Amino acid sequence: MGEKKLMKGNEALAEAMIRAGCDAYFGYPITPQSEVLEYLSREATKRTGMVLIQAESEVAAINMIYGAAGCGKRVMTTSSSPGISLMQEGLSYIASAELPCLLANVNRGGPGLGTIQPAQGDYFQSVKGGGHGDYHLLVLAPYSVQETVDFVKLGFELAEKYRTPVMILSDGAIGQMMEKVELFPQIERVPDRGFPWQTSGKPINGERRYITSLHIQPEKMEEINRRLQAKYKKMQEEEVRFQSMQIDDAEYILTAFGLVSRICMKTVQLGRAKGIKLGMIRPQTLFPFPIKQFAEIAPKVKGILDVEMNAGQMVEDVRLAVEGKTRVEFYGRMGGVIPSPEEVLQHFEQTFL
Amino acid sequence: MNQEVLEKNLTVVEEDICIRENLVYERPSTLIDIEMHYCPGCGHSTVHKILMEVVQELGIQNDTIGVAPVGCSVFAYHYLDVDMQQAAHGRACAVATGIKRVLPDKYVFTYQGDGDLAAIGTGETIHAANRGENILVIFINNGIYGMTSGQMAPTTIPGMVTTTSPYGRDVEVQGHPLKIGELLALLPGVCYITRQAVNSAANVRKCKKAIKNAFEYQKRKLGFSMVEIVSNCPSNWKMAPVESNKYVENTMIPYYPLGDIKVPEVK
Ligand SMILES: Cc1ncc(C[n+]2csc(CCOP(=O)(O)OP(=O)(O)O)c2C)c(N)n1
Ligand code: SF4
Ligand SMILES: [Mg+2]
């Protein structure tokens, strides 16, 4: 049993990063995730000696990540929506150069400077690549402070397993709320992970290594693309994570990720109390998306209501997954407004009953 | 001369001079023996050579990590026989920061063009310098965007013709050339800024010495060093190599005078 604490989402995230044996963090302040850098500034270096830099911008931060990840180190950055937008070029390079790293996007409302309130409008820029070219981040969507902590550890493991950038997509509410968490014990930092590709000085009896995303021969660039796509296919086969609730006898499915799934859990209860057979599916990985699970349930139900704090982003993936085998409707609030369970139920009843 | 005599003569010549004892120059073993993609007469190849000579002479090949951002020298990793990272356009100093902070005992250098270092990457350059990142920046100032075929750079000198200043750089419209070396020298994190050139044998020798100094300062953890090299781009300047070196001497260097701009206080 790990240590139990009452912690704020962002601070728990930072604590998990330290405990995961992270070697370096590079980041730039932005609400609603500035507590991460603040907490690390107080705790990180003195406890594990990890490197910590407040970068001059998110652009610089993600490129520092590139450099340190390229040396085979366990590295992480965090930001929120506008900052993630600035990181997209760097993320494309990182994905192409196949460098493992972890980032967290504590989503706030947009577009533009938007609002500091929680939102889910970054599904597209997180799940669909976000930068230029054909690539994906592996995206984990926690719905609680506890899951944020667990996903830090898992995220580093997946990043290293697949040599890929992994994103934890949470939101301002999960970042700011306080909950009880069980923390995993401190994992020692590894002085040298000894990856064959890491640029840590040419081995005395070996070849020099170089990290690049530049391949001007089209055939070579296509080969790299094929390698990336094969990796994404493997993730699709092996890394899909989701949670379902009362789906066995369900006539209708609510689906949501992150914060909204908590609201929908309550809606399921409210519906069941009224005799409506509601169930819920909560994707924990947004990429890879639980395509198979939606495809399987679709012919068994009368409809799916996808609820998000945006104008309808994940719903596109739900629709693709069910291939028209059931009716898929959407309900969303935007700009930082959090829907209530009653409101979701009411919308459900108006739409489906 | 008939064939037999010719072959005999050639054999004699080979036997006479092509022997190790007679070698006056060898390519450094730290420079990979393949054809470079640089245009004939381009300063990039000269700088690659002296940089790798220094790495060889200091015996730091296994402890050096280079960063080559986008620009003509983005393929430097094909030539420099050290561990290398290719970086996004302008971000070399951030990438180098990431490397150096996690591997503080390694030698880290970037190799950047003027567009890279002084336009799109100005922020990263200034902040890495200001944090006193203990890295070496090799800055190739050729007054032009070489890789994208000849657009105006932040360092293009007034009146210089480029594809985006076809009537010559007009400072009223296009602003002034950025003397980033002088600017960086103001920052306390900076230990060494020098401006060199590779347009003549004498300048090549001085430039090499400067690079060596910078690595030595890095070893002593003195902070940020930059060796600016006023260089040429014969292809986009639309000049023959010799003519381009004269242009460096007669037009570029008067605007960008050579020599140390800042040296470490404790030598
Ligand atoms: C984000 C981004 N913007 C623009 C470019 C296009 N680009 C590539 S190299 C370059 C300029 C290179 O000039 P410089 O840094 O002076 O290097 P040189 O080729 O002259 O050595 C530009 C604008 C790019 N690769 N990435
Ligand atoms: S374009 Fe200019 S800078 Fe680039 S290799 Fe050719 S001469 Fe050198
Ligand atoms: Mg240039």
XYZ file of C-alpha atoms and ligand atoms in Angstrom:
655
model
C 0.000 0.000 0.000
C 1.331 3.373 -0.994
C 1.218 6.547 0.973
C -2.220 8.200 1.110
C -2.620 11.950 0.898
C -5.173 14.600 0.160
C -3.774 16.438 -2.817
C -4.611 18.916 -5.519
C -4.534 17.394 -9.014
C -1.633 19.445 -10.293
C 0.432 18.870 -7.168
C -0.259 15.162 -7.266
C 0.869 15.164 -10.879
C 4.122 16.844 -9.883
C 4.597 14.472 -6.970
C 4.029 11.481 -9.242
C 6.598 12.855 -11.669
C 9.235 13.036 -8.927
C 8.339 9.549 -7.706
C 8.466 8.113 -11.230
C 12.195 8.838 -11.313
C 11.850 11.645 -13.818
C 15.237 13.113 -14.793
C 14.172 16.494 -16.082
C 11.228 18.829 -16.373
C 11.092 21.854 -18.662
C 8.007 24.022 -18.587
C 6.438 27.439 -18.784
C 3.772 28.762 -16.418
C 0.156 28.827 -17.553
C -3.090 28.597 -15.645
C -4.593 26.159 -14.709
C -1.415 24.076 -14.312
C 1.202 26.447 -12.864
C 1.171 24.518 -9.578
C 3.108 21.758 -11.298
C 6.180 23.911 -11.840
C 5.742 25.565 -8.437
C 5.520 22.252 -6.617
C 8.510 20.870 -8.487
C 10.500 24.013 -7.707
C 9.940 23.375 -4.020
C 10.428 19.621 -4.033
C 12.059 18.071 -7.049
C 15.726 18.963 -7.168
C 16.323 18.634 -3.461
C 14.700 15.208 -3.344
C 15.992 13.455 -6.457
C 18.377 15.909 -8.070
C 16.204 16.059 -11.153
C 16.785 18.910 -13.563
C 14.186 21.649 -13.529
C 14.081 24.632 -15.843
C 11.470 27.310 -16.203
C 11.866 27.786 -19.937
C 11.407 31.080 -21.775
C 8.424 29.690 -23.684
C 6.590 26.480 -24.453
C 8.458 26.404 -27.747
C 11.756 26.328 -25.881
C 10.409 23.883 -23.298
C 9.389 21.250 -25.830
C 12.735 21.561 -27.592
C 14.568 21.136 -24.296
C 12.470 18.007 -23.894
C 13.632 16.878 -27.331
C 17.285 17.376 -26.394
C 17.091 15.640 -23.031
C 14.852 12.818 -24.294
C 17.376 12.284 -27.061
C 19.970 11.587 -24.378
C 17.814 8.703 -23.130
C 16.508 10.536 -20.080
C 13.042 10.310 -18.531
C 11.584 13.756 -19.206
C 8.301 15.561 -18.844
C 6.608 18.877 -19.499
C 3.158 20.186 -18.681
C 1.096 22.990 -20.084
C -2.416 24.052 -20.921
C -4.147 24.584 -24.233
C -2.442 27.683 -25.740
C 0.910 26.380 -24.562
C 0.235 22.999 -26.135
C -0.550 24.774 -29.408
C 2.930 26.287 -29.263
C 4.509 22.898 -28.664
C 3.011 21.227 -31.700
C 5.962 21.675 -34.046
C 8.279 20.213 -31.447
C 5.925 17.312 -30.787
C 5.880 16.469 -34.472
C 9.692 16.342 -34.429
C 9.673 14.226 -31.272
C 7.162 11.780 -32.739
C 9.132 11.512 -35.955
C 12.476 11.111 -34.207
C 10.777 8.548 -31.926
C 11.808 10.035 -28.618
C 10.019 8.951 -25.449
C 8.615 11.728 -23.310
C 5.557 12.547 -21.259
C 3.483 15.690 -21.312
C 0.316 16.762 -19.625
C -2.241 19.103 -21.103
C -4.425 20.571 -18.392
C -7.071 21.671 -20.846
C -8.709 25.086 -20.500
C -11.435 26.723 -22.561
C -10.722 28.252 -25.960
C -10.298 29.160 -28.729
C -7.857 32.018 -28.406
C -6.814 33.056 -24.954
C -10.209 31.666 -23.988
C -10.787 31.066 -20.336
C -8.913 29.432 -17.507
C -11.940 27.276 -16.719
C -11.843 23.543 -17.500
C -12.742 22.386 -20.997
C -12.135 19.550 -23.420
C -11.680 21.527 -26.603
C -8.178 20.117 -27.067
C -9.335 16.619 -27.989
C -8.525 17.271 -31.635
C -5.104 18.841 -31.083
C -4.181 16.101 -28.621
C -5.619 13.007 -30.235
C -5.325 13.744 -33.933
C -1.621 14.540 -33.980
C -1.880 18.288 -33.577
C 1.240 19.277 -35.464
C 2.283 18.661 -39.046
C 2.517 15.251 -40.653
C 1.079 11.832 -39.889
C 1.666 11.041 -36.274
C -0.156 10.508 -33.013
C 0.533 10.977 -29.377
C -0.554 8.163 -27.122
C -3.224 9.986 -25.106
C -4.336 9.049 -21.602
C -7.419 10.760 -20.182
C -7.648 10.587 -16.379
C -10.949 11.284 -14.642
C -9.588 11.752 -11.131
C -6.554 12.898 -9.212
C -5.734 9.255 -8.508
C -5.795 8.321 -12.142
C -3.610 11.324 -12.978
C -0.986 9.930 -10.623
C -1.295 6.411 -12.010
C -1.053 7.678 -15.572
C 2.236 9.455 -14.865
C 3.870 6.142 -14.073
C 2.090 4.329 -16.887
C 2.781 7.191 -19.288
C 6.550 6.998 -18.826
C 6.448 3.226 -19.289
C 4.425 3.463 -22.492
C 6.596 6.296 -23.817
C 9.696 4.183 -23.385
C 8.069 0.989 -24.622
C 6.933 2.606 -27.856
C 9.568 5.360 -28.168
C 6.761 7.848 -28.480
C 5.466 11.027 -26.893
C 2.627 10.319 -24.461
C 0.134 12.933 -23.335
C -1.999 13.005 -20.245
C -5.047 15.011 -21.276
C -6.800 16.323 -18.211
C -8.515 19.616 -17.564
C -8.594 22.575 -15.254
C -11.012 20.911 -12.858
C -8.981 17.731 -12.402
C -5.862 19.870 -12.066
C -7.399 22.086 -9.410
C -9.566 19.698 -7.383
C -8.397 18.077 -4.166
C -8.887 14.358 -3.696
C -7.473 11.511 -1.736
C -4.663 9.787 -3.593
C -2.541 6.777 -3.015
C 0.989 7.517 -4.148
C 3.325 4.858 -5.490
C 6.699 4.594 -3.772
C 9.718 6.520 -5.042
C 11.314 4.913 -8.103
C 15.055 5.563 -8.195
C 16.322 7.637 -11.087
C 18.300 5.589 -13.593
C 21.719 7.162 -14.246
C 21.995 5.689 -17.736
C 19.152 3.866 -19.463
C 21.584 2.697 -22.129
C 19.194 2.975 -25.066
C 21.144 2.134 -28.232
C 19.840 5.261 -29.921
C 20.575 7.791 -27.168
C 23.078 10.546 -27.950
C 25.176 10.527 -24.837
C 28.607 10.589 -26.486
C 29.835 8.276 -29.237
C 30.630 4.872 -27.716
C 34.356 4.164 -27.691
C 34.029 1.033 -29.767
C 30.792 1.850 -31.528
C 29.162 3.974 -34.161
C 28.085 7.531 -33.507
C 24.339 7.995 -33.052
C 22.235 10.750 -34.502
C 18.672 11.757 -33.911
C 16.825 13.253 -36.809
C 13.435 13.651 -38.390
C 14.833 14.687 -41.759
C 14.714 12.194 -44.626
C 14.734 13.892 -47.976
C 14.505 10.695 -50.013
C 10.754 10.133 -50.374
C 11.181 6.365 -50.107
C 13.075 6.741 -46.849
C 10.497 9.185 -45.468
C 7.763 6.785 -46.448
C 9.587 3.986 -44.668
C 9.689 6.098 -41.483
C 5.986 6.802 -41.872
C 5.270 3.117 -42.265
C 7.233 2.391 -39.129
C 5.229 4.974 -37.198
C 1.952 3.639 -38.536
C 2.916 0.085 -37.600
C 3.626 1.328 -34.095
C 0.224 3.024 -33.885
C -1.412 -0.179 -35.105
C 0.326 -2.135 -32.377
C -0.888 0.417 -29.810
C -4.375 0.002 -31.196
C -4.104 -3.738 -30.649
C -2.434 -3.719 -27.264
C -2.897 -0.472 -25.407
C -6.586 0.389 -25.539
C -7.841 1.151 -22.070
C -11.420 1.944 -21.138
C -13.903 1.525 -18.343
C -17.502 0.543 -18.679
C -20.359 0.796 -16.236
C -23.609 -1.110 -16.307
C -23.423 -1.913 -19.990
C -24.619 -5.534 -19.815
C -28.309 -4.760 -19.858
C -28.030 -1.207 -21.116
C -30.371 0.059 -23.801
C -28.569 3.357 -24.121
C -24.929 4.255 -23.609
C -23.507 7.492 -22.364
C -19.923 8.071 -23.328
C -17.524 10.694 -22.083
C -13.860 11.075 -21.159
C -12.112 12.716 -18.228
C -14.126 14.993 -15.982
C -17.366 14.603 -17.912
C -17.367 10.851 -17.339
C -17.814 11.546 -13.617
C -20.865 13.601 -14.385
C -22.218 10.881 -16.655
C -21.736 8.270 -13.942
C -24.178 10.221 -11.855
C -26.493 10.565 -14.839
C -26.496 6.771 -15.217
C -27.603 6.476 -11.588
C -30.291 9.121 -11.997
C -31.548 7.415 -15.150
C -31.560 3.959 -13.602
C -33.560 5.331 -10.663
C -36.176 6.382 -13.202
C -36.096 2.970 -14.866
C -34.052 4.023 -17.897
C -31.456 1.387 -18.708
C -28.377 3.559 -19.078
C -24.781 2.379 -19.205
C -21.537 4.196 -19.721
C -18.255 3.752 -21.580
C -15.324 5.875 -20.584
C -12.293 5.710 -22.884
C -9.109 6.005 -20.802
C -6.940 5.999 -23.889
C -8.162 8.492 -26.464
C -5.472 7.359 -28.831
C -5.630 4.409 -29.270
C -9.404 4.788 -29.177
C -11.576 1.843 -28.036
C -12.902 1.289 -31.545
C -13.602 -2.403 -31.100
C -15.519 -1.898 -27.862
C -17.832 0.670 -29.443
C -18.282 -1.482 -32.542
C -19.286 -4.417 -30.369
C -21.802 -2.584 -28.258
C -23.383 -0.574 -31.083
C -25.759 -3.230 -32.472
C -26.910 -4.111 -28.950
C -28.160 -0.663 -27.955
C -30.740 1.847 -29.118
C -28.383 4.781 -29.056
C -25.272 6.446 -27.712
C -25.104 9.921 -26.220
C -21.619 11.380 -26.297
C -21.128 14.169 -23.778
C -18.143 16.504 -23.880
C -17.065 19.926 -22.743
C -16.553 21.094 -26.316
C -18.514 21.404 -29.542
C -18.267 17.697 -30.354
C -14.842 16.231 -30.924
C -14.588 12.685 -29.534
C -18.036 12.070 -30.971
C -16.430 11.869 -34.410
C -14.408 8.861 -33.258
C -17.462 7.275 -31.686
C -19.371 7.651 -34.950
C -16.497 6.185 -36.944
C -16.266 3.277 -34.532
C -19.959 2.329 -34.608
C -20.140 2.557 -38.405
C -23.758 3.615 -38.387
C -24.903 0.576 -36.421
C -26.578 2.722 -33.822
C -27.709 6.278 -33.423
C -25.020 8.563 -31.974
C -25.998 11.939 -30.573
C -23.968 14.622 -28.926
C -24.417 16.967 -26.016
C -21.786 19.510 -25.128
C -21.095 22.661 -23.144
C -18.292 24.995 -24.121
C -16.162 27.818 -22.843
C -15.537 26.313 -19.436
C -19.125 25.466 -18.516
C -19.495 22.111 -16.766
C -22.776 20.325 -17.464
C -24.715 18.901 -14.521
C -25.871 15.250 -14.316
C -29.510 16.371 -14.381
C -28.896 18.493 -17.447
C -27.323 15.536 -19.247
C -30.261 13.318 -18.313
C -32.726 15.902 -19.488
C -30.936 16.216 -22.795
C -30.855 12.445 -23.100
C -34.580 12.154 -22.497
C -35.385 14.884 -25.004
C -33.214 13.278 -27.632
C -33.924 9.595 -27.238
C -37.191 9.081 -25.414
C 55.434 9.906 -74.131
C 54.434 6.361 -74.759
C 52.304 4.465 -72.294
C 55.173 2.537 -70.817
C 57.228 5.634 -70.060
C 54.204 7.376 -68.620
C 53.433 4.523 -66.265
C 57.066 4.352 -65.218
C 57.103 8.068 -64.455
C 53.887 7.870 -62.515
C 55.195 4.997 -60.489
C 58.321 6.965 -59.754
C 56.309 9.990 -58.687
C 54.092 7.887 -56.430
C 57.040 6.228 -54.852
C 58.772 9.497 -54.301
C 56.174 11.606 -52.591
C 53.049 9.686 -51.692
C 54.363 8.341 -48.449
C 53.274 8.982 -44.918
C 56.394 10.874 -43.937
C 55.591 13.435 -46.589
C 52.037 14.122 -45.532
C 51.537 17.715 -44.543
C 47.773 17.455 -44.037
C 45.332 14.739 -43.166
C 41.594 14.961 -42.763
C 40.762 14.637 -39.087
C 39.628 11.145 -38.186
C 36.616 12.771 -36.533
C 35.316 13.920 -39.924
C 33.475 11.138 -41.751
C 35.031 10.373 -45.120
C 32.124 10.984 -47.470
C 31.346 13.624 -50.044
C 29.756 16.739 -48.566
C 26.643 18.289 -50.049
C 27.896 21.834 -49.581
C 28.412 23.976 -52.646
C 31.995 24.357 -53.853
C 33.840 26.986 -51.851
C 31.232 27.176 -49.083
C 32.525 28.101 -45.649
C 30.426 25.404 -43.966
C 32.833 22.667 -45.083
C 35.869 24.557 -43.814
C 34.249 25.141 -40.453
C 33.241 21.465 -40.213
C 36.845 20.520 -40.772
C 38.397 22.799 -38.173
C 35.682 22.018 -35.657
C 36.431 18.334 -35.981
C 40.170 18.958 -35.888
C 39.674 20.610 -32.526
C 37.528 17.729 -31.288
C 40.257 15.330 -32.356
C 43.088 17.361 -30.871
C 41.295 17.739 -27.546
C 40.460 14.020 -27.546
C 36.800 14.682 -26.795
C 35.119 12.756 -29.628
C 33.393 10.343 -27.263
C 32.256 13.103 -24.950
C 30.835 15.547 -27.462
C 27.241 15.977 -28.573
C 26.380 18.331 -31.403
C 23.125 19.966 -32.417
C 22.445 20.854 -36.047
C 19.249 22.794 -36.638
C 17.596 23.497 -39.956
C 19.741 25.420 -42.419
C 22.303 24.275 -44.988
C 24.217 22.534 -42.223
C 21.241 20.483 -41.029
C 23.004 17.427 -42.437
C 26.116 18.081 -40.357
C 25.451 14.766 -38.634
C 26.403 13.009 -41.851
C 29.903 14.446 -41.602
C 30.754 15.012 -37.959
C 31.686 11.754 -36.307
C 30.188 12.552 -32.927
C 26.734 11.911 -31.459
C 24.383 14.496 -32.944
C 20.818 15.731 -32.765
C 19.063 17.499 -35.605
C 16.900 20.309 -34.256
C 13.904 22.280 -35.460
C 14.622 25.619 -37.138
C 15.759 28.079 -34.486
C 15.622 25.728 -31.526
C 19.204 24.541 -31.303
C 19.973 26.424 -28.100
C 16.911 24.948 -26.392
C 17.808 21.441 -27.557
C 21.395 21.966 -26.430
C 20.107 23.176 -23.058
C 18.139 19.955 -22.686
C 21.209 17.898 -23.528
C 23.682 19.805 -21.405
C 21.464 19.913 -18.335
C 21.042 16.152 -18.263
C 24.642 15.426 -19.301
C 26.586 18.283 -17.689
C 29.960 16.616 -18.112
C 29.693 16.240 -21.873
C 30.786 18.857 -24.384
C 27.787 20.272 -26.190
C 27.857 22.500 -29.249
C 25.303 23.862 -31.669
C 26.029 24.739 -35.264
C 23.621 27.415 -36.442
C 23.028 29.717 -39.368
C 22.114 33.375 -39.027
C 18.458 32.871 -39.871
C 18.306 30.102 -37.352
C 20.152 31.832 -34.547
C 19.238 35.486 -35.029
C 15.726 35.414 -36.530
C 13.463 32.487 -35.695
C 15.631 31.374 -32.785
C 16.564 34.720 -31.233
C 14.582 33.991 -28.087
C 16.196 30.616 -27.481
C 19.647 32.060 -28.194
C 19.314 34.988 -25.799
C 17.822 32.932 -22.997
C 20.337 30.107 -23.277
C 23.081 32.748 -23.170
C 21.459 34.538 -20.275
C 21.095 31.347 -18.272
C 24.793 30.873 -18.858
C 24.260 27.474 -20.446
C 27.700 25.939 -20.581
C 27.603 25.252 -24.309
C 29.417 26.371 -27.454
C 27.469 27.975 -30.256
C 29.091 27.955 -33.685
C 27.325 30.708 -35.550
C 27.694 30.826 -39.331
C 26.939 34.362 -40.415
C 26.693 34.306 -44.203
C 24.218 37.162 -44.366
C 21.636 35.074 -46.159
C 19.250 32.151 -45.965
C 21.334 29.582 -47.795
C 19.141 26.544 -47.536
C 15.969 28.206 -48.787
C 17.983 29.715 -51.647
C 18.890 33.215 -50.861
C 16.340 35.225 -48.914
C 17.318 38.124 -46.671
C 18.670 37.169 -43.259
C 18.651 39.263 -40.081
C 22.378 39.748 -40.734
C 22.109 40.804 -44.389
C 24.085 44.021 -44.600
C 22.539 47.274 -45.848
C 22.358 47.405 -49.603
C 22.997 43.694 -50.031
C 20.872 42.095 -52.721
C 18.927 38.947 -51.840
C 15.822 37.400 -53.359
C 13.640 39.202 -50.835
C 15.628 42.443 -50.950
C 16.107 42.563 -54.712
C 16.922 46.275 -54.649
C 19.343 45.870 -51.785
C 18.460 45.800 -48.084
C 16.790 49.074 -47.247
C 17.115 49.624 -43.505
C 14.195 52.051 -43.564
C 11.895 49.258 -44.648
C 13.636 46.050 -43.646
C 15.330 47.115 -40.480
C 18.952 46.916 -39.539
C 21.295 43.959 -39.512
C 21.357 42.346 -36.108
C 24.765 42.272 -34.473
C 23.796 39.528 -32.134
C 27.339 38.892 -30.921
C 27.577 42.384 -29.447
C 24.089 41.992 -28.002
C 24.866 38.702 -26.286
C 28.130 40.045 -24.899
C 26.069 42.238 -22.568
C 24.662 39.239 -20.740
C 26.343 38.074 -17.548
C 25.850 34.383 -18.397
C 28.052 34.765 -21.438
C 31.735 33.937 -21.079
C 33.151 34.186 -24.568
C 32.033 35.852 -27.777
C 34.369 36.132 -30.687
C 33.924 36.907 -34.370
C 36.082 35.030 -36.828
C 36.182 34.184 -40.533
C 37.386 31.372 -42.757
C 38.003 33.287 -45.972
C 41.804 33.033 -45.824
C 44.315 30.563 -44.470
C 45.307 32.968 -41.704
C 41.694 33.477 -40.670
C 41.036 29.733 -40.699
C 43.899 29.262 -38.241
C 42.605 31.991 -35.919
C 39.100 30.634 -36.103
C 40.274 27.198 -35.148
C 42.090 28.636 -32.146
C 38.894 30.396 -31.080
C 36.898 27.149 -31.259
C 39.540 25.460 -29.182
C 39.415 28.224 -26.593
C 35.658 27.874 -26.377
C 35.828 24.138 -25.689
C 38.422 24.797 -23.037
C 36.152 27.352 -21.362
C 33.339 24.828 -21.493
C 35.549 22.294 -19.777
C 36.129 24.852 -17.042
C 32.359 25.447 -16.865
C 32.663 29.171 -17.536
C 29.321 29.549 -19.298
C 27.993 30.347 -22.726
C 30.422 30.733 -25.622
C 29.746 31.763 -29.169
C 32.160 31.705 -32.076
C 30.579 33.750 -34.833
C 32.070 33.000 -38.219
C 31.574 35.525 -40.975
C 31.140 33.166 -43.884
C 30.103 33.066 -47.499
C 27.368 31.622 -49.638
C 28.789 31.619 -53.140
C 25.675 30.018 -54.602
C 23.149 32.505 -53.327
C 25.465 35.470 -53.443
C 25.845 34.437 -57.088
C 29.612 34.682 -56.935
C 32.511 32.365 -57.685
C 34.125 31.059 -54.490
C 37.200 33.316 -54.731
C 35.045 36.352 -55.434
C 32.832 35.459 -52.446
C 35.844 35.318 -50.156
C 36.852 38.768 -51.396
C 33.342 39.970 -50.625
C 33.713 38.621 -47.105
C 36.998 40.505 -46.756
C 35.980 43.779 -48.366
C 32.298 44.116 -47.528
C 31.251 41.767 -44.731
C 34.198 42.104 -42.367
C 34.158 45.936 -42.346
C 30.545 45.652 -41.152
C 31.243 42.723 -38.835
C 34.772 43.386 -37.555
C 36.695 40.306 -36.493
C 38.114 39.681 -33.047
C 37.059 38.935 -29.503
C 33.949 40.735 -28.308
C 33.964 39.261 -24.833
C 36.526 37.054 -23.133
C 36.304 35.314 -19.780
C 37.413 37.452 -16.865
C 39.385 34.668 -15.240
C 41.481 33.230 -18.033
C 9.537 26.579 -38.797
C 10.305 26.694 -40.041
N 10.221 27.821 -40.762
C 10.914 27.933 -41.918
C 11.709 26.915 -42.354
C 12.412 27.050 -43.672
N 13.859 27.285 -43.559
C 14.729 26.283 -43.592
S 16.318 26.774 -43.456
C 15.846 28.398 -43.365
C 16.849 29.488 -43.285
C 18.238 29.007 -43.142
O 19.113 30.064 -43.095
P 20.299 30.094 -42.071
O 19.834 29.729 -40.721
O 20.959 31.415 -42.221
O 21.258 28.890 -42.557
P 22.134 28.775 -43.889
O 21.370 27.842 -44.766
O 22.313 30.119 -44.465
O 23.421 28.174 -43.437
C 14.462 28.514 -43.431
C 13.754 29.801 -43.403
C 11.757 25.735 -41.563
N 12.500 24.679 -41.907
N 11.073 25.667 -40.420
S 23.660 27.415 -50.417
Fe 25.243 28.754 -49.629
S 25.472 28.250 -47.441
Fe 24.374 26.576 -48.460
S 25.948 25.097 -49.039
Fe 25.605 26.385 -50.802
S 27.097 28.004 -50.577
Fe 26.956 27.002 -48.617
Mg 22.645 31.927 -43.342
